[in-house]
């Protein structure tokens, strides 16, 4: 029973994660923090995404306004945490 509940909860969080999009006129940082919250929740449910995949999911959800940032990020790629990506986006 507990396992089925946890499995459903993981599925619900994954659905929310995949449906998450930046909100109009909202800070892009709010979007990144919302995504991070989903990754943290999944980790607490024993479903861990590696950092690179998490970053790729986040940057794939950015608005077209951030295409230049994404290109630059990919060309200068180094190991980055979600919070480091958050900081980079604040200065973009």
Coordinates of N, CA and C in Angstrom, one line a residue:
X1 N 0.8 -1.2 0.0 CA 0.0 0.0 0.0 C 0.9 1.3 0.0
X2 N 1.9 1.3 0.9 CA 2.7 2.5 1.0 C 3.5 2.6 -0.3
X3 N 4.0 1.5 -0.9 CA 4.7 1.6 -2.1 C 3.9 2.1 -3.3
X4 N 2.6 1.7 -3.3 CA 1.8 2.2 -4.4 C 1.5 3.7 -4.2
X5 N 1.4 4.1 -3.0 CA 1.1 5.6 -2.7 C 2.4 6.4 -3.1
X6 N 3.6 5.9 -2.8 CA 4.8 6.5 -3.1 C 5.0 6.6 -4.6
X7 N 4.6 5.5 -5.3 CA 4.7 5.4 -6.8 C 3.8 6.4 -7.4
X8 N 2.6 6.6 -6.9 CA 1.7 7.5 -7.5 C 2.2 9.0 -7.2
X9 N 2.7 9.2 -6.0 CA 3.2 10.5 -5.7 C 4.4 10.9 -6.6
X10 N 5.3 9.9 -6.8 CA 6.4 10.2 -7.8 C 5.9 10.5 -9.1
X11 N 4.9 9.8 -9.6 CA 4.3 10.0 -10.9 C 3.7 11.4 -11.0
X12 N 3.0 11.8 -9.9 CA 2.4 13.1 -9.9 C 3.4 14.3 -9.9
X13 N 4.5 14.1 -9.2 CA 5.6 15.1 -9.2 C 6.3 15.1 -10.6
X14 N 6.5 14.0 -11.2 CA 7.1 14.0 -12.5 C 6.2 14.7 -13.5
X15 N 4.9 14.4 -13.4 CA 4.0 15.1 -14.3 C 4.0 16.7 -14.1
X16 N 4.1 17.1 -12.9 CA 4.2 18.5 -12.6 C 5.5 19.1 -13.1
X17 N 6.6 18.3 -12.9 CA 7.9 18.7 -13.4 C 7.9 18.9 -14.9
X18 N 7.4 18.0 -15.6 CA 7.4 18.0 -17.1 C 6.4 19.1 -17.6
X19 N 5.4 19.4 -16.8 CA 4.4 20.4 -17.3 C 4.8 21.9 -16.9
X20 N 5.9 22.0 -16.0 CA 6.3 23.3 -15.5 C 6.9 24.1 -16.6
X21 N 6.3 25.3 -16.7 CA 6.8 26.3 -17.7 C 6.9 27.6 -17.0
X22 N 7.8 28.5 -17.5 CA 7.9 29.8 -16.9 C 6.6 30.6 -17.0
X23 N 6.2 31.2 -16.0 CA 5.0 32.0 -16.0 C 5.2 33.4 -16.6
X24 N 4.2 33.8 -17.4 CA 4.3 35.2 -18.0 C 4.6 36.2 -16.9
X25 N 5.5 37.1 -17.2 CA 5.9 38.2 -16.4 C 6.5 37.8 -15.0
X26 N 6.7 36.5 -14.8 CA 7.3 36.1 -13.6 C 8.8 36.0 -13.8
X27 N 9.6 36.1 -12.7 CA 11.0 35.9 -12.8 C 11.4 34.5 -13.2
X28 N 12.4 34.5 -14.1 CA 12.9 33.2 -14.6 C 13.5 32.4 -13.4
X29 N 14.0 33.2 -12.4 CA 14.5 32.5 -11.2 C 13.5 31.8 -10.4
X30 N 12.2 32.3 -10.4 CA 11.1 31.6 -9.8 C 10.9 30.2 -10.5
X31 N 11.0 30.2 -11.8 CA 10.8 29.0 -12.6 C 11.9 28.0 -12.2
X32 N 13.2 28.4 -12.1 CA 14.3 27.5 -11.7 C 14.0 27.0 -10.3
X33 N 13.6 27.8 -9.4 CA 13.4 27.4 -8.0 C 12.2 26.4 -7.9
X34 N 11.2 26.6 -8.7 CA 10.1 25.7 -8.8 C 10.5 24.3 -9.3
X35 N 11.3 24.3 -10.4 CA 11.8 23.1 -10.9 C 12.7 22.4 -9.9
X36 N 13.6 23.1 -9.2 CA 14.5 22.6 -8.2 C 13.6 21.9 -7.1
X37 N 12.5 22.6 -6.7 CA 11.6 22.0 -5.7 C 11.1 20.6 -6.2
X38 N 10.8 20.5 -7.4 CA 10.3 19.2 -7.9 C 11.4 18.1 -7.9
X39 N 12.6 18.5 -8.2 CA 13.7 17.6 -8.2 C 14.0 17.2 -6.7
X40 N 13.9 18.1 -5.8 CA 14.1 17.8 -4.4 C 13.1 16.9 -3.9
X41 N 11.8 17.1 -4.3 CA 10.7 16.3 -3.8 C 10.9 14.9 -4.4
X42 N 11.3 14.7 -5.6 CA 11.6 13.4 -6.2 C 12.7 12.7 -5.5
X43 N 13.7 13.5 -5.1 CA 14.9 12.9 -4.4 C 14.4 12.3 -3.0
X44 N 13.5 13.1 -2.4 CA 12.9 12.6 -1.1 C 12.1 11.4 -1.2
X45 N 11.6 11.1 -2.5 CA 10.8 9.9 -2.8 C 11.7 8.8 -3.4
X46 N 13.0 9.0 -3.3 CA 14.0 8.0 -3.8 C 14.0 7.9 -5.3
X47 N 13.8 9.0 -6.0 CA 13.9 9.1 -7.4 C 14.8 10.3 -7.7
X48 N 16.1 9.9 -8.0 CA 17.1 10.9 -8.2 C 17.5 11.1 -9.6
X49 N 17.4 12.3 -10.1 CA 17.9 12.7 -11.5 C 19.4 13.1 -11.3
X50 N 20.2 12.8 -12.2 CA 21.6 13.3 -12.1 C 21.5 14.8 -12.5
X51 N 22.5 15.5 -12.0 CA 22.5 17.0 -12.2 C 22.5 17.4 -13.6
X52 N 23.2 16.7 -14.5 CA 23.2 17.1 -15.9 C 21.8 17.0 -16.5
X53 N 21.2 15.9 -16.2 CA 19.8 15.7 -16.7 C 18.9 16.8 -16.2
X54 N 19.0 17.1 -14.9 CA 18.2 18.1 -14.2 C 18.4 19.5 -14.9
X55 N 19.6 19.8 -15.2 CA 20.0 21.1 -15.8 C 19.4 21.1 -17.2
X56 N 19.5 20.0 -18.0 CA 19.0 19.9 -19.3 C 17.5 20.1 -19.3
X57 N 16.8 19.5 -18.4 CA 15.4 19.6 -18.3 C 15.0 21.1 -18.1
X58 N 15.7 21.7 -17.2 CA 15.4 23.1 -16.9 C 15.7 24.0 -18.1
X59 N 16.9 23.9 -18.7 CA 17.2 24.8 -19.8 C 16.3 24.5 -21.0
X60 N 15.8 23.3 -21.2 CA 14.9 23.0 -22.3 C 13.5 23.7 -22.0
X61 N 13.2 24.1 -20.8 CA 12.0 24.7 -20.5 C 12.0 26.2 -20.6
X62 N 13.2 26.8 -20.8 CA 13.4 28.2 -20.8 C 12.7 28.8 -22.1
X63 N 12.2 30.0 -21.9 CA 11.6 30.8 -23.0 C 12.6 31.0 -24.1
X64 N 12.1 31.3 -25.3 CA 13.0 31.6 -26.5 C 13.9 32.8 -26.2
X65 N 13.5 33.7 -25.3 CA 14.3 34.9 -24.9 C 15.7 34.4 -24.4
X66 N 15.8 33.2 -23.9 CA 17.0 32.7 -23.3 C 17.8 31.8 -24.3
X67 N 17.5 31.8 -25.6 CA 18.2 31.0 -26.5 C 19.7 31.3 -26.5
X68 N 20.0 32.6 -26.5 CA 21.5 33.0 -26.5 C 22.2 32.5 -25.2
X69 N 21.5 32.6 -24.1 CA 22.0 32.1 -22.8 C 22.3 30.6 -22.9
X70 N 21.3 29.8 -23.5 CA 21.4 28.4 -23.6 C 22.6 28.0 -24.5
X71 N 22.7 28.7 -25.6 CA 23.8 28.5 -26.5 C 25.2 28.7 -25.8
X72 N 25.3 29.8 -25.2 CA 26.5 30.2 -24.5 C 26.8 29.2 -23.4
X73 N 25.8 28.8 -22.6 CA 25.9 27.8 -21.5 C 26.5 26.5 -22.1
X74 N 25.9 26.1 -23.2 CA 26.3 24.8 -23.8 C 27.7 24.8 -24.3
X75 N 28.1 26.0 -24.9 CA 29.5 26.1 -25.4 C 30.5 26.2 -24.3
X76 N 30.2 26.8 -23.2 CA 31.1 26.9 -22.1 C 30.8 26.0 -20.9
X77 N 30.2 24.9 -21.3 CA 29.7 24.0 -20.2 C 30.8 23.5 -19.3
X78 N 30.5 23.6 -18.0 CA 31.3 23.0 -17.0 C 30.3 22.4 -16.0
X79 N 30.8 21.6 -15.0 CA 29.8 21.1 -14.0 C 29.2 22.2 -13.3
X80 N 27.9 22.2 -13.3 CA 27.1 23.3 -12.7 C 26.0 22.6 -11.8
X81 N 25.7 23.2 -10.7 CA 24.6 22.8 -9.9 C 23.3 23.6 -10.3
X82 N 22.2 23.2 -9.9 CA 21.0 23.9 -10.2 C 21.1 25.4 -9.6
X83 N 21.6 25.5 -8.5 CA 21.7 26.8 -7.9 C 22.7 27.7 -8.6
X84 N 23.8 27.1 -9.1 CA 24.7 27.9 -10.0 C 24.0 28.3 -11.2
X85 N 23.2 27.4 -11.8 CA 22.5 27.8 -13.0 C 21.5 29.0 -12.7
X86 N 20.9 28.9 -11.5 CA 20.0 29.9 -11.0 C 20.8 31.3 -11.0
X87 N 22.0 31.3 -10.4 CA 22.8 32.5 -10.4 C 23.2 33.0 -11.7
X88 N 23.5 32.1 -12.6 CA 23.9 32.5 -14.0 C 22.7 33.2 -14.7
X89 N 21.5 32.6 -14.5 CA 20.3 33.2 -15.1 C 20.0 34.6 -14.5
X90 N 20.3 34.8 -13.3 CA 20.0 36.1 -12.7 C 20.8 37.2 -13.4
X91 N 22.0 36.8 -13.9 CA 22.8 37.8 -14.5 C 22.7 37.9 -16.0
X92 N 21.8 37.0 -16.6 CA 21.7 36.9 -18.0 C 20.8 38.0 -18.5

